[in-house]
Amino acid sequence: MVVLQGKSVFRDICVGPLFFYRRSQKSVLRRPIVDKKSEIERYRHAREEAAAQLQRLYEETVTTAGSANASIFEIHKMMLDDAEYVNSVENMINAQGMNPEYAVYLTGQNFFRMFVSMEDDYMRQRAEDVKDISSRLIDILTGESLKNDELPREASIIVADDLMPSETVRIPGEKVLGFVMRKGSVNSHTAILARSMGIPALVEVGDGLLEEYDGLNAAVDGYGEKIYINPDGKTLSSIRERKQQSDRHRIALGELKGKDNVTLDGRRIRLFANIGSLEDADKAKANDAGGIGLLRSELLYLGRDSEPDEETQYEFYKAVLEKFEGHDVVIRTLDIGADKQVPYLGLEKEENPAMGLRAVRLCLRRPELLKTQLRALYRAGVYGRLNIMYPMITSESELIGLKEIQREVISGLESEGADFARQVPVGIMIETPAAAIISDRLAAHVDFFSVGTNDLTQYTLAMDRQNRELSGFMDTHHEAVLRLIETAARNAHRAGIWIGICGELAADETLTGSFISMGIDELSVAPSMILPIRRRIRELNLEKQDGK
């Protein structure tokens, strides 16, 4: 038996044969060309075919895994049309007489190295994407296609160094028991898809995962973050018992649907969901969320080649509000910047984008973006209990500027005789130390606070949360972070407004009791964490814990 350690992406257990995904070896050679013009045309036709394939992949992935996961293929379409990429390929054909396959190969290699060398984590992730689109173009140009023997014949644990997005969705879902990656990351497309599908997955397992293990029986333990290859009878029996316990636990959680979020000593808290798409909204309803505590509206802006117009946004917000009729829905305004970039906005490259022109700073600099969004929000607000939330607030002056834009939008809607919601609660995210420290003053301007613990932690500890090298130093339970949350909670209640937490710490069961004791009124978590946190709340006796 061989035991290897990795990092868990989704905590569950699976047992089955290993299937090593092998890419077909592409031998791209330079060859002389006769007619440069016809070769340019051949490349352009390949781009058109690639765009059509990506559109089909997008539509298939929306159906199987939701629009948030499918958006990667829209990003690929944008990269396919990137002017620098296209010019590089066509210049190599024209100026150097290269065949298109080799020009695409070289361009892909050059762009891959450029992206890998970038400091920004989001941009580094694009390295694999440019490799993916280049591989797709080469396949089309050479007439190669996926061979049947590259896919598993039975349900298997899929093993690879890492999988490109298009490779992940090529594998039929019914053939995937789990994913195990030698490299990869918890933020890779494969990892995101595994979480979405509820499939156990490990990344960063390392080179000990040898190809000679192909076909052997294995067990993936997402809880212990291990893979057991050719497990002995005792280990296999133990793993299967844990799997049965996990299944029983999941059934027991299902029985909590419809139950109150109240501690044994009678303290009640609202339990909401964080979402980014209509598919997420469906999952939130299925898991009995009491409302939406964070709708990440920026996902509407990602994976596109232009800003979503007012009608597009209006229809989306309306659909979410209708799904949660009678329940609060908190929609965060555009939070673009830092690790979420959109090329069509033409933002300049920043040395430290996490502290740069992002979120409300961008909206105050370019108010037309916010005005379009607010018009859509206020119009959609008639279909439910809309709450608007501004991210990355650091000062009262920012709130004053935002309220002036609000007044302009409302005045415009009134003059048009539009149907819109007139009484919409407005809140802010507490995700900077500045906002927490002056939360007593900010509370006078808003109806609620919601703590974004991800950014609050990184700014308080002065650590880039995208930097993997700092993962061992990033103490999410740091006393300074907890004190800032407690300060904001105290000031919110003094001002008579409610406060929630929508960052990752909201789903940390070891802190649930502490948050309730601080006076946190609402926790907003991933849909899959609603029932586990409900169970934790219902187990707590804070009077006994506090020694009362």
Coordinates of C-alpha atoms in Angstrom, one line a residue, residues 4-546:
L4 CA 0.4 10.1 -0.4
Q5 CA -0.6 13.4 1.2
G6 CA -2.2 16.3 -0.7
K7 CA -4.5 19.2 -0.2
S8 CA -8.2 18.6 -0.1
V9 CA -10.5 20.5 -2.5
F10 CA -13.8 18.8 -1.5
R11 CA -14.0 16.8 1.7
D12 CA -15.6 13.4 0.8
I13 CA -14.4 9.9 0.2
C14 CA -14.3 7.7 -2.9
V15 CA -13.0 4.3 -3.8
G16 CA -12.2 3.0 -7.3
P17 CA -9.6 2.4 -10.0
L18 CA -7.1 5.0 -10.9
F19 CA -7.2 6.4 -14.5
F20 CA -4.2 8.4 -15.6
Y21 CA -5.2 11.1 -18.0
R22 CA -2.7 11.2 -20.8
R23 CA -2.6 14.0 -23.3
S24 CA -2.0 13.0 -26.9
Q25 CA 1.6 13.9 -27.7
K26 CA 1.6 16.7 -30.3
S27 CA 4.6 17.0 -32.5
V28 CA 4.4 20.4 -34.0
L29 CA 7.1 20.9 -36.6
R30 CA 8.0 23.9 -38.7
R31 CA 7.5 23.3 -42.4
P32 CA 7.8 25.6 -45.4
I33 CA 4.7 27.3 -46.8
V34 CA 4.0 28.4 -50.3
D35 CA 1.0 30.8 -50.0
K36 CA 1.1 33.0 -47.0
K37 CA -2.3 34.5 -47.7
S38 CA -4.0 31.1 -47.8
E39 CA -2.2 30.0 -44.6
I40 CA -3.4 33.2 -42.8
E41 CA -7.0 32.3 -44.0
R42 CA -6.5 28.7 -42.7
Y43 CA -5.5 30.2 -39.3
R44 CA -8.5 32.5 -39.2
H45 CA -10.9 29.6 -40.1
A46 CA -9.3 27.6 -37.2
R47 CA -10.1 30.6 -34.9
E48 CA -13.7 30.6 -36.0
E49 CA -14.0 26.8 -35.4
A50 CA -12.3 27.2 -32.0
A51 CA -14.8 29.9 -31.0
A52 CA -17.7 27.6 -32.1
Q53 CA -16.3 24.8 -30.0
L54 CA -15.9 27.0 -27.0
Q55 CA -19.5 28.2 -27.3
R56 CA -20.7 24.6 -27.3
L57 CA -18.5 23.9 -24.3
Y58 CA -19.9 26.9 -22.5
E59 CA -23.5 25.8 -23.1
E60 CA -22.8 22.2 -22.1
T61 CA -21.0 23.4 -18.9
V62 CA -23.8 25.8 -18.0
T63 CA -26.2 22.8 -18.0
T64 CA -23.9 20.5 -16.0
A65 CA -22.0 22.8 -13.6
G66 CA -23.6 26.3 -13.8
S67 CA -22.7 29.6 -15.4
A68 CA -20.0 30.5 -12.9
N69 CA -18.0 27.4 -13.9
A70 CA -18.8 27.8 -17.6
S71 CA -17.5 31.4 -17.6
I72 CA -13.9 30.1 -18.2
F73 CA -14.9 29.3 -21.8
E74 CA -16.0 32.8 -22.4
I75 CA -12.6 33.9 -21.1
H76 CA -11.0 31.6 -23.6
K77 CA -13.1 33.1 -26.4
M78 CA -11.8 36.5 -25.4
M79 CA -8.2 35.3 -25.3
L80 CA -8.7 33.7 -28.7
D81 CA -9.4 37.2 -30.1
D82 CA -6.7 39.0 -28.1
A83 CA -5.1 41.4 -30.5
E84 CA -1.5 40.7 -29.3
Y85 CA -2.0 37.0 -29.6
V86 CA -3.5 37.2 -33.1
N87 CA -0.9 39.7 -34.3
S88 CA 1.9 37.5 -33.1
V89 CA 0.6 34.4 -35.0
E90 CA -0.1 36.3 -38.2
N91 CA 3.2 38.2 -38.1
M92 CA 5.1 34.9 -37.8
I93 CA 3.3 33.6 -40.8
N94 CA 3.7 36.7 -42.9
A95 CA 7.2 37.8 -41.8
Q96 CA 8.9 34.5 -41.2
G97 CA 7.0 32.2 -43.5
M98 CA 5.9 29.9 -40.7
N99 CA 3.2 27.4 -41.0
P100 CA 0.2 28.3 -38.7
E101 CA 0.6 25.3 -36.4
Y102 CA 4.1 26.3 -35.5
A103 CA 3.2 29.9 -35.3
V104 CA 0.4 29.1 -32.8
Y105 CA 2.8 26.8 -30.9
L106 CA 5.5 29.4 -30.5
T107 CA 3.0 32.2 -29.6
G108 CA 1.4 30.0 -27.0
Q109 CA 4.8 29.2 -25.5
N110 CA 5.8 32.9 -25.4
F111 CA 2.5 34.0 -23.8
F112 CA 2.6 31.1 -21.3
R113 CA 6.1 32.2 -20.1
M114 CA 4.9 35.8 -19.9
F115 CA 1.8 34.9 -17.8
V116 CA 3.7 32.5 -15.5
S117 CA 6.3 35.2 -14.7
M118 CA 3.6 37.7 -13.6
E119 CA 3.2 38.5 -9.9
D120 CA -0.6 38.7 -10.0
D121 CA -2.1 35.3 -9.1
Y122 CA -5.1 35.9 -11.4
M123 CA -2.8 36.6 -14.4
R124 CA -0.6 33.6 -13.6
Q125 CA -3.7 31.4 -13.8
R126 CA -4.2 32.6 -17.3
A127 CA -1.0 30.8 -18.3
E128 CA -2.9 27.5 -18.4
D129 CA -5.7 29.1 -20.3
V130 CA -3.4 30.4 -23.1
K131 CA -1.9 26.9 -23.3
D132 CA -5.5 25.5 -23.6
I133 CA -6.5 27.7 -26.5
S134 CA -3.2 27.2 -28.3
S135 CA -3.7 23.4 -28.0
R136 CA -7.2 23.7 -29.3
L137 CA -6.1 25.7 -32.4
I138 CA -3.3 23.2 -33.1
D139 CA -5.7 20.3 -32.9
I140 CA -8.0 22.0 -35.4
L141 CA -5.1 23.0 -37.8
T142 CA -3.6 19.5 -37.7
G143 CA -7.0 17.7 -37.8
E144 CA -6.3 15.8 -34.6
S145 CA -9.2 15.0 -32.2
L146 CA -9.6 13.3 -28.8
K147 CA -9.0 9.6 -29.0
N148 CA -11.4 7.2 -27.2
D149 CA -8.5 5.6 -25.3
E150 CA -7.9 9.0 -23.6
L151 CA -11.1 8.7 -21.7
P152 CA -11.9 6.2 -18.9
R153 CA -14.1 3.3 -19.7
E154 CA -15.5 2.9 -16.2
A155 CA -16.1 5.2 -13.3
S156 CA -12.6 6.1 -12.1
I157 CA -10.4 8.4 -10.0
I158 CA -8.9 10.7 -12.5
V159 CA -5.2 11.4 -12.1
A160 CA -3.1 14.0 -13.9
D161 CA -0.4 16.7 -13.3
D162 CA -3.3 19.1 -13.7
L163 CA -6.2 19.4 -16.2
M164 CA -6.9 22.2 -18.5
P165 CA -10.6 23.5 -18.4
S166 CA -11.5 21.9 -21.7
E167 CA -10.0 18.6 -20.6
T168 CA -12.0 18.6 -17.4
V169 CA -15.3 18.9 -19.1
R170 CA -14.4 16.4 -21.8
I171 CA -14.6 13.6 -19.2
P172 CA -18.2 12.5 -18.8
G173 CA -19.4 13.2 -15.2
E174 CA -20.6 9.7 -14.7
K175 CA -17.0 8.4 -15.3
V176 CA -15.6 10.6 -12.5
L177 CA -15.4 9.3 -8.9
G178 CA -12.8 11.9 -7.9
F179 CA -9.8 13.9 -9.0
V180 CA -6.2 13.7 -7.9
M181 CA -3.6 16.1 -9.2
R182 CA 0.1 16.0 -8.8
K183 CA 0.2 19.7 -9.1
G184 CA -2.9 21.9 -9.5
S185 CA -4.2 24.3 -6.8
V186 CA -7.3 24.7 -4.7
N187 CA -8.3 27.6 -7.0
S188 CA -7.8 25.7 -10.3
H189 CA -10.7 25.1 -12.7
T190 CA -10.6 21.4 -11.8
A191 CA -10.8 22.2 -8.1
I192 CA -13.7 24.6 -8.6
L193 CA -15.6 22.1 -10.7
A194 CA -15.0 19.4 -8.1
R195 CA -16.5 21.5 -5.4
S196 CA -19.4 22.4 -7.6
M197 CA -20.1 18.8 -8.4
G198 CA -19.5 17.5 -4.8
I199 CA -16.6 15.3 -6.0
P200 CA -13.7 14.4 -3.6
A201 CA -10.5 15.9 -4.9
L202 CA -6.9 16.3 -3.9
V203 CA -4.3 18.6 -5.4
E204 CA -0.5 19.1 -4.8
V205 CA 0.0 15.3 -4.2
G206 CA 3.4 15.5 -5.8
D207 CA 5.6 13.2 -8.0
G208 CA 5.1 10.2 -5.8
L209 CA 1.9 9.5 -7.9
L210 CA 3.6 7.2 -10.4
E211 CA 2.1 6.2 -13.7
E212 CA 2.7 2.5 -12.9
Y213 CA -0.2 2.9 -10.5
D214 CA -2.6 3.3 -13.4
G215 CA -5.5 0.9 -13.1
L216 CA -4.8 0.0 -9.4
N217 CA -7.6 0.3 -6.8
A218 CA -7.3 3.4 -4.7
A219 CA -9.2 5.4 -2.0
V220 CA -9.3 9.2 -1.7
D221 CA -9.9 10.5 1.8
G222 CA -10.8 14.2 1.4
Y223 CA -11.1 14.5 5.2
G224 CA -7.6 13.2 5.9
E225 CA -6.2 14.7 2.7
K226 CA -4.7 11.4 1.6
I227 CA -4.8 8.9 -1.2
Y228 CA -4.3 5.2 -0.5
I229 CA -3.1 3.3 -3.5
N230 CA -3.7 -0.5 -3.5
P231 CA -5.1 -0.2 0.1
D232 CA -4.9 -3.3 2.3
G233 CA -8.1 -4.9 3.6
K234 CA -8.0 -3.2 7.0
T235 CA -7.5 0.3 5.5
L236 CA -10.2 -0.3 2.8
S237 CA -12.6 -1.4 5.5
S238 CA -11.9 1.7 7.6
I239 CA -12.3 4.0 4.6
R240 CA -15.6 2.4 3.6
E241 CA -16.8 2.8 7.2
R242 CA -15.9 6.5 7.1
K243 CA -17.7 6.8 3.8
Q244 CA -20.8 5.3 5.4
Q245 CA -20.5 7.7 8.3
S246 CA -20.1 10.6 5.9
D247 CA -23.3 9.5 4.0
R248 CA -25.2 9.1 7.3
H249 CA -24.0 12.6 8.4
R250 CA -25.2 14.1 5.1
I251 CA -28.7 12.5 5.6
A252 CA -28.8 13.8 9.2
L253 CA -28.0 17.3 8.0
G254 CA -30.9 17.0 5.5
E255 CA -33.2 16.5 8.5
L256 CA -32.3 20.0 9.7
K257 CA -34.1 21.7 6.8
G258 CA -36.9 23.8 8.1
K259 CA -35.4 24.0 11.6
D260 CA -34.6 27.3 13.4
N261 CA -31.1 28.7 13.7
V262 CA -31.2 29.0 17.5
T263 CA -28.8 27.9 20.2
L264 CA -29.8 25.7 23.2
D265 CA -30.0 28.8 25.4
G266 CA -32.3 30.6 22.9
R267 CA -30.0 32.9 20.9
R268 CA -31.2 33.2 17.4
I269 CA -29.2 34.1 14.3
R270 CA -30.0 34.5 10.6
L271 CA -28.3 32.0 8.2
F272 CA -27.9 33.2 4.6
A273 CA -26.0 32.1 1.5
N274 CA -23.2 33.6 -0.6
I275 CA -23.9 33.1 -4.4
G276 CA -22.7 34.3 -7.8
S277 CA -25.2 32.8 -10.2
L278 CA -28.8 31.5 -10.6
E279 CA -27.5 28.0 -10.2
D280 CA -26.0 29.0 -6.9
A281 CA -29.3 30.5 -5.9
D282 CA -31.0 27.2 -6.6
K283 CA -28.4 25.4 -4.4
A284 CA -29.0 28.0 -1.7
K285 CA -32.8 27.3 -1.8
A286 CA -32.2 23.5 -1.8
N287 CA -30.1 23.9 1.3
D288 CA -32.7 26.0 3.1
A289 CA -30.9 29.3 3.2
G290 CA -32.9 32.0 4.9
G291 CA -31.9 34.6 2.3
I292 CA -28.9 35.8 0.3
G293 CA -26.2 37.5 2.3
L294 CA -23.9 38.2 -0.6
L295 CA -24.6 38.1 -4.3
R296 CA -21.3 38.7 -6.1
S297 CA -22.5 40.9 -8.9
E298 CA -19.0 41.1 -10.5
L299 CA -19.4 37.6 -11.9
L300 CA -21.8 39.2 -14.4
Y301 CA -18.8 41.2 -15.7
L302 CA -16.3 38.4 -15.9
G303 CA -15.8 36.3 -19.0
R304 CA -17.3 38.9 -21.3
D305 CA -15.9 41.2 -24.0
S306 CA -18.0 44.2 -22.9
E307 CA -19.8 45.6 -19.9
P308 CA -23.2 43.9 -19.2
D309 CA -25.9 46.4 -20.1
E310 CA -28.7 47.6 -17.8
E311 CA -31.3 45.1 -19.2
T312 CA -28.9 42.1 -18.8
Q313 CA -28.3 43.1 -15.2
Y314 CA -31.9 43.8 -14.4
E315 CA -33.1 40.4 -15.7
F316 CA -30.5 38.6 -13.6
Y317 CA -31.2 40.5 -10.3
K318 CA -35.0 40.1 -10.9
A319 CA -34.6 36.4 -11.3
V320 CA -32.7 36.0 -8.0
L321 CA -35.1 38.2 -6.2
E322 CA -38.1 36.2 -7.5
K323 CA -36.4 33.0 -6.4
F324 CA -36.1 34.4 -2.9
E325 CA -39.4 36.2 -2.7
G326 CA -40.1 37.2 0.9
H327 CA -36.5 36.8 1.9
D328 CA -33.7 39.4 2.1
V329 CA -31.3 39.4 -0.8
V330 CA -28.1 41.4 -0.3
I331 CA -26.4 42.3 -3.7
R332 CA -22.9 43.7 -3.6
T333 CA -22.1 46.3 -6.1
L334 CA -19.3 45.8 -8.7
D335 CA -16.1 44.6 -7.0
I336 CA -13.8 44.5 -9.9
G337 CA -10.0 44.9 -9.5
A338 CA -7.4 43.1 -7.4
D339 CA -7.7 39.4 -8.4
K340 CA -10.8 40.0 -10.6
Q341 CA -9.8 41.8 -13.8
V342 CA -11.8 42.5 -17.0
P343 CA -9.8 43.6 -20.0
Y344 CA -12.6 45.6 -21.6
L345 CA -12.5 48.2 -18.8
G346 CA -8.9 49.1 -19.8
L347 CA -7.6 49.4 -16.3
E348 CA -3.9 50.1 -16.0
K349 CA -1.6 47.5 -14.6
E350 CA -0.9 48.1 -11.0
E351 CA 2.1 47.0 -8.9
N352 CA -0.2 46.1 -6.0
P353 CA -3.8 45.6 -7.4
A354 CA -5.2 44.4 -4.0
M355 CA -4.6 48.0 -2.8
G356 CA -5.3 49.7 -6.0
L357 CA -8.2 51.0 -8.1
R358 CA -10.9 48.5 -7.2
A359 CA -14.5 48.2 -6.0
V360 CA -16.1 51.5 -5.0
R361 CA -12.9 53.4 -5.8
L362 CA -13.3 52.3 -9.4
C363 CA -17.0 53.2 -9.3
L364 CA -16.4 56.7 -7.9
R365 CA -13.7 57.2 -10.6
R366 CA -16.0 55.9 -13.3
P367 CA -19.6 56.6 -12.0
E368 CA -21.3 55.5 -15.2
L369 CA -20.5 51.9 -14.3
L370 CA -22.3 52.2 -10.9
K371 CA -25.2 54.2 -12.4
T372 CA -26.0 51.5 -14.8
Q373 CA -25.8 48.9 -12.1
L374 CA -27.9 50.9 -9.6
R375 CA -30.6 51.6 -12.2
A376 CA -30.9 47.8 -12.8
L377 CA -30.9 47.1 -9.1
Y378 CA -33.6 49.7 -8.2
R379 CA -35.8 48.5 -11.1
A380 CA -35.4 44.8 -10.1
G381 CA -36.0 45.7 -6.4
V382 CA -39.8 45.7 -6.9
Y383 CA -39.7 41.9 -7.2
G384 CA -38.3 41.2 -3.8
R385 CA -36.5 42.4 -0.6
L386 CA -33.5 44.0 -2.2
N387 CA -30.5 45.2 -0.1
I388 CA -27.6 47.0 -1.7
M389 CA -24.1 46.7 -0.3
Y390 CA -21.0 48.6 -1.2
P391 CA -17.6 46.9 -0.9
M392 CA -14.1 48.3 0.2
I393 CA -15.3 51.3 2.1
T394 CA -12.6 53.2 4.1
S395 CA -14.1 56.6 4.7
E396 CA -17.3 58.7 5.2
S397 CA -16.4 60.7 2.1
E398 CA -16.7 57.6 0.0
L399 CA -20.2 57.0 1.3
I400 CA -21.2 60.6 0.7
G401 CA -20.0 60.3 -2.9
L402 CA -21.9 57.0 -3.4
K403 CA -25.1 58.5 -1.9
E404 CA -24.9 61.4 -4.4
I405 CA -24.8 58.9 -7.3
Q406 CA -27.7 57.0 -5.8
R407 CA -29.7 60.3 -5.6
E408 CA -29.0 61.0 -9.3
V409 CA -30.1 57.5 -10.3
I410 CA -33.3 57.7 -8.3
S411 CA -34.1 61.2 -9.7
G412 CA -33.5 59.9 -13.2
L413 CA -35.9 56.9 -12.7
E414 CA -38.5 59.2 -11.2
S415 CA -38.4 61.6 -14.1
E416 CA -38.8 58.7 -16.5
G417 CA -41.8 57.4 -14.6
A418 CA -40.1 54.0 -14.2
D419 CA -41.3 51.3 -11.8
F420 CA -38.6 50.9 -9.1
A421 CA -38.1 50.2 -5.4
R422 CA -38.0 53.4 -3.4
Q423 CA -37.2 52.0 0.0
V424 CA -34.0 49.9 -0.3
P425 CA -31.7 49.3 2.7
V426 CA -28.1 50.2 1.9
G427 CA -25.1 48.7 3.7
I428 CA -21.4 48.4 3.5
M429 CA -18.8 45.7 3.8
I430 CA -16.4 46.0 6.7
E431 CA -13.3 44.6 5.1
T432 CA -10.6 47.1 5.8
P433 CA -9.2 48.0 9.3
A434 CA -10.1 51.6 8.6
A435 CA -13.8 50.7 8.2
A436 CA -13.8 48.6 11.4
I437 CA -12.0 51.4 13.4
I438 CA -14.4 54.1 12.3
S439 CA -17.5 51.9 12.2
D440 CA -19.2 54.1 14.8
R441 CA -19.1 57.0 12.3
L442 CA -19.9 54.9 9.2
A443 CA -22.9 53.3 11.0
A444 CA -24.7 56.7 10.9
H445 CA -24.9 56.5 7.1
V446 CA -26.1 52.9 6.5
D447 CA -28.7 50.3 7.4
F448 CA -26.3 47.4 8.0
F449 CA -22.8 46.1 8.0
S450 CA -21.4 42.8 6.6
V451 CA -17.9 41.8 7.4
G452 CA -15.7 40.5 4.6
T453 CA -13.2 38.5 6.6
N454 CA -11.0 37.4 3.6
D455 CA -9.9 41.0 2.8
L456 CA -10.1 42.1 6.5
T457 CA -7.6 39.4 7.4
Q458 CA -5.2 40.2 4.6
Y459 CA -5.2 43.9 5.2
T460 CA -4.9 43.6 9.0
L461 CA -2.0 41.1 8.8
A462 CA -0.4 42.8 5.8
M463 CA -0.3 39.5 3.9
D464 CA -1.4 38.9 0.3
R465 CA -4.0 36.1 0.5
Q466 CA -3.2 35.1 -3.1
N467 CA 0.4 34.4 -2.2
R468 CA 0.8 30.6 -1.5
E469 CA 4.1 31.1 0.2
L470 CA 2.3 33.0 3.0
S471 CA -0.3 30.3 3.6
G472 CA 1.5 29.1 6.8
F473 CA 1.5 32.7 8.2
M474 CA -2.1 33.7 7.4
D475 CA -3.7 33.3 10.8
T476 CA -7.4 33.8 10.2
H477 CA -8.1 33.5 13.9
H478 CA -5.6 36.3 14.7
E479 CA -6.8 38.3 17.8
A480 CA -6.5 41.6 15.9
V481 CA -8.9 40.4 13.2
L482 CA -11.4 39.1 15.8
R483 CA -11.1 42.4 17.8
L484 CA -11.9 44.4 14.7
I485 CA -15.0 42.3 14.0
E486 CA -16.1 42.8 17.6
T487 CA -15.6 46.5 17.4
A488 CA -17.8 46.7 14.3
A489 CA -20.5 44.6 16.0
R490 CA -20.5 46.8 19.0
N491 CA -20.8 50.0 17.0
A492 CA -23.5 48.5 14.7
H493 CA -25.7 47.7 17.6
R494 CA -25.1 51.1 19.3
A495 CA -26.4 52.7 16.1
G496 CA -29.4 50.3 15.9
I497 CA -28.3 48.5 12.7
W498 CA -27.6 44.8 12.1
I499 CA -24.3 43.2 11.3
G500 CA -23.4 40.0 9.4
I501 CA -20.3 38.1 8.2
C502 CA -20.1 37.0 4.6
G503 CA -16.4 36.1 4.4
E504 CA -14.9 32.6 4.7
L505 CA -14.8 32.7 8.5
A506 CA -18.6 32.7 8.6
A507 CA -18.3 29.0 7.8
D508 CA -15.7 28.3 10.4
E509 CA -17.6 26.1 13.0
T510 CA -14.9 26.7 15.6
L511 CA -15.8 30.4 15.6
T512 CA -19.6 30.2 15.4
G513 CA -20.1 30.5 19.2
S514 CA -17.6 33.5 19.4
F515 CA -19.5 35.3 16.6
I516 CA -22.8 34.9 18.2
S517 CA -21.4 36.0 21.6
M518 CA -20.0 39.1 19.9
G519 CA -23.5 40.0 18.7
I520 CA -23.2 39.0 15.1
D521 CA -26.8 38.9 13.7
E522 CA -26.3 37.0 10.5
L523 CA -23.8 34.5 9.0
S524 CA -23.7 34.1 5.2
V525 CA -21.9 31.0 3.8
A526 CA -21.6 28.8 0.8
P527 CA -24.8 27.0 0.1
S528 CA -23.2 23.7 1.0
M529 CA -22.3 25.0 4.5
I530 CA -25.9 26.2 5.5
L531 CA -26.9 22.9 7.2
P532 CA -23.5 22.2 8.9
I533 CA -23.5 25.7 10.4
R534 CA -27.2 25.3 11.4
R535 CA -26.3 22.1 13.2
R536 CA -23.4 23.9 15.0
I537 CA -25.7 26.7 16.1
R538 CA -28.2 24.3 17.5
E539 CA -25.5 22.5 19.5
L540 CA -24.3 25.6 21.3
N541 CA -25.1 26.6 24.8
L542 CA -23.5 30.0 25.2
E543 CA -24.7 30.6 28.7
K544 CA -22.9 27.5 29.8
Q545 CA -19.9 28.4 27.7
D546 CA -19.7 31.9 29.2

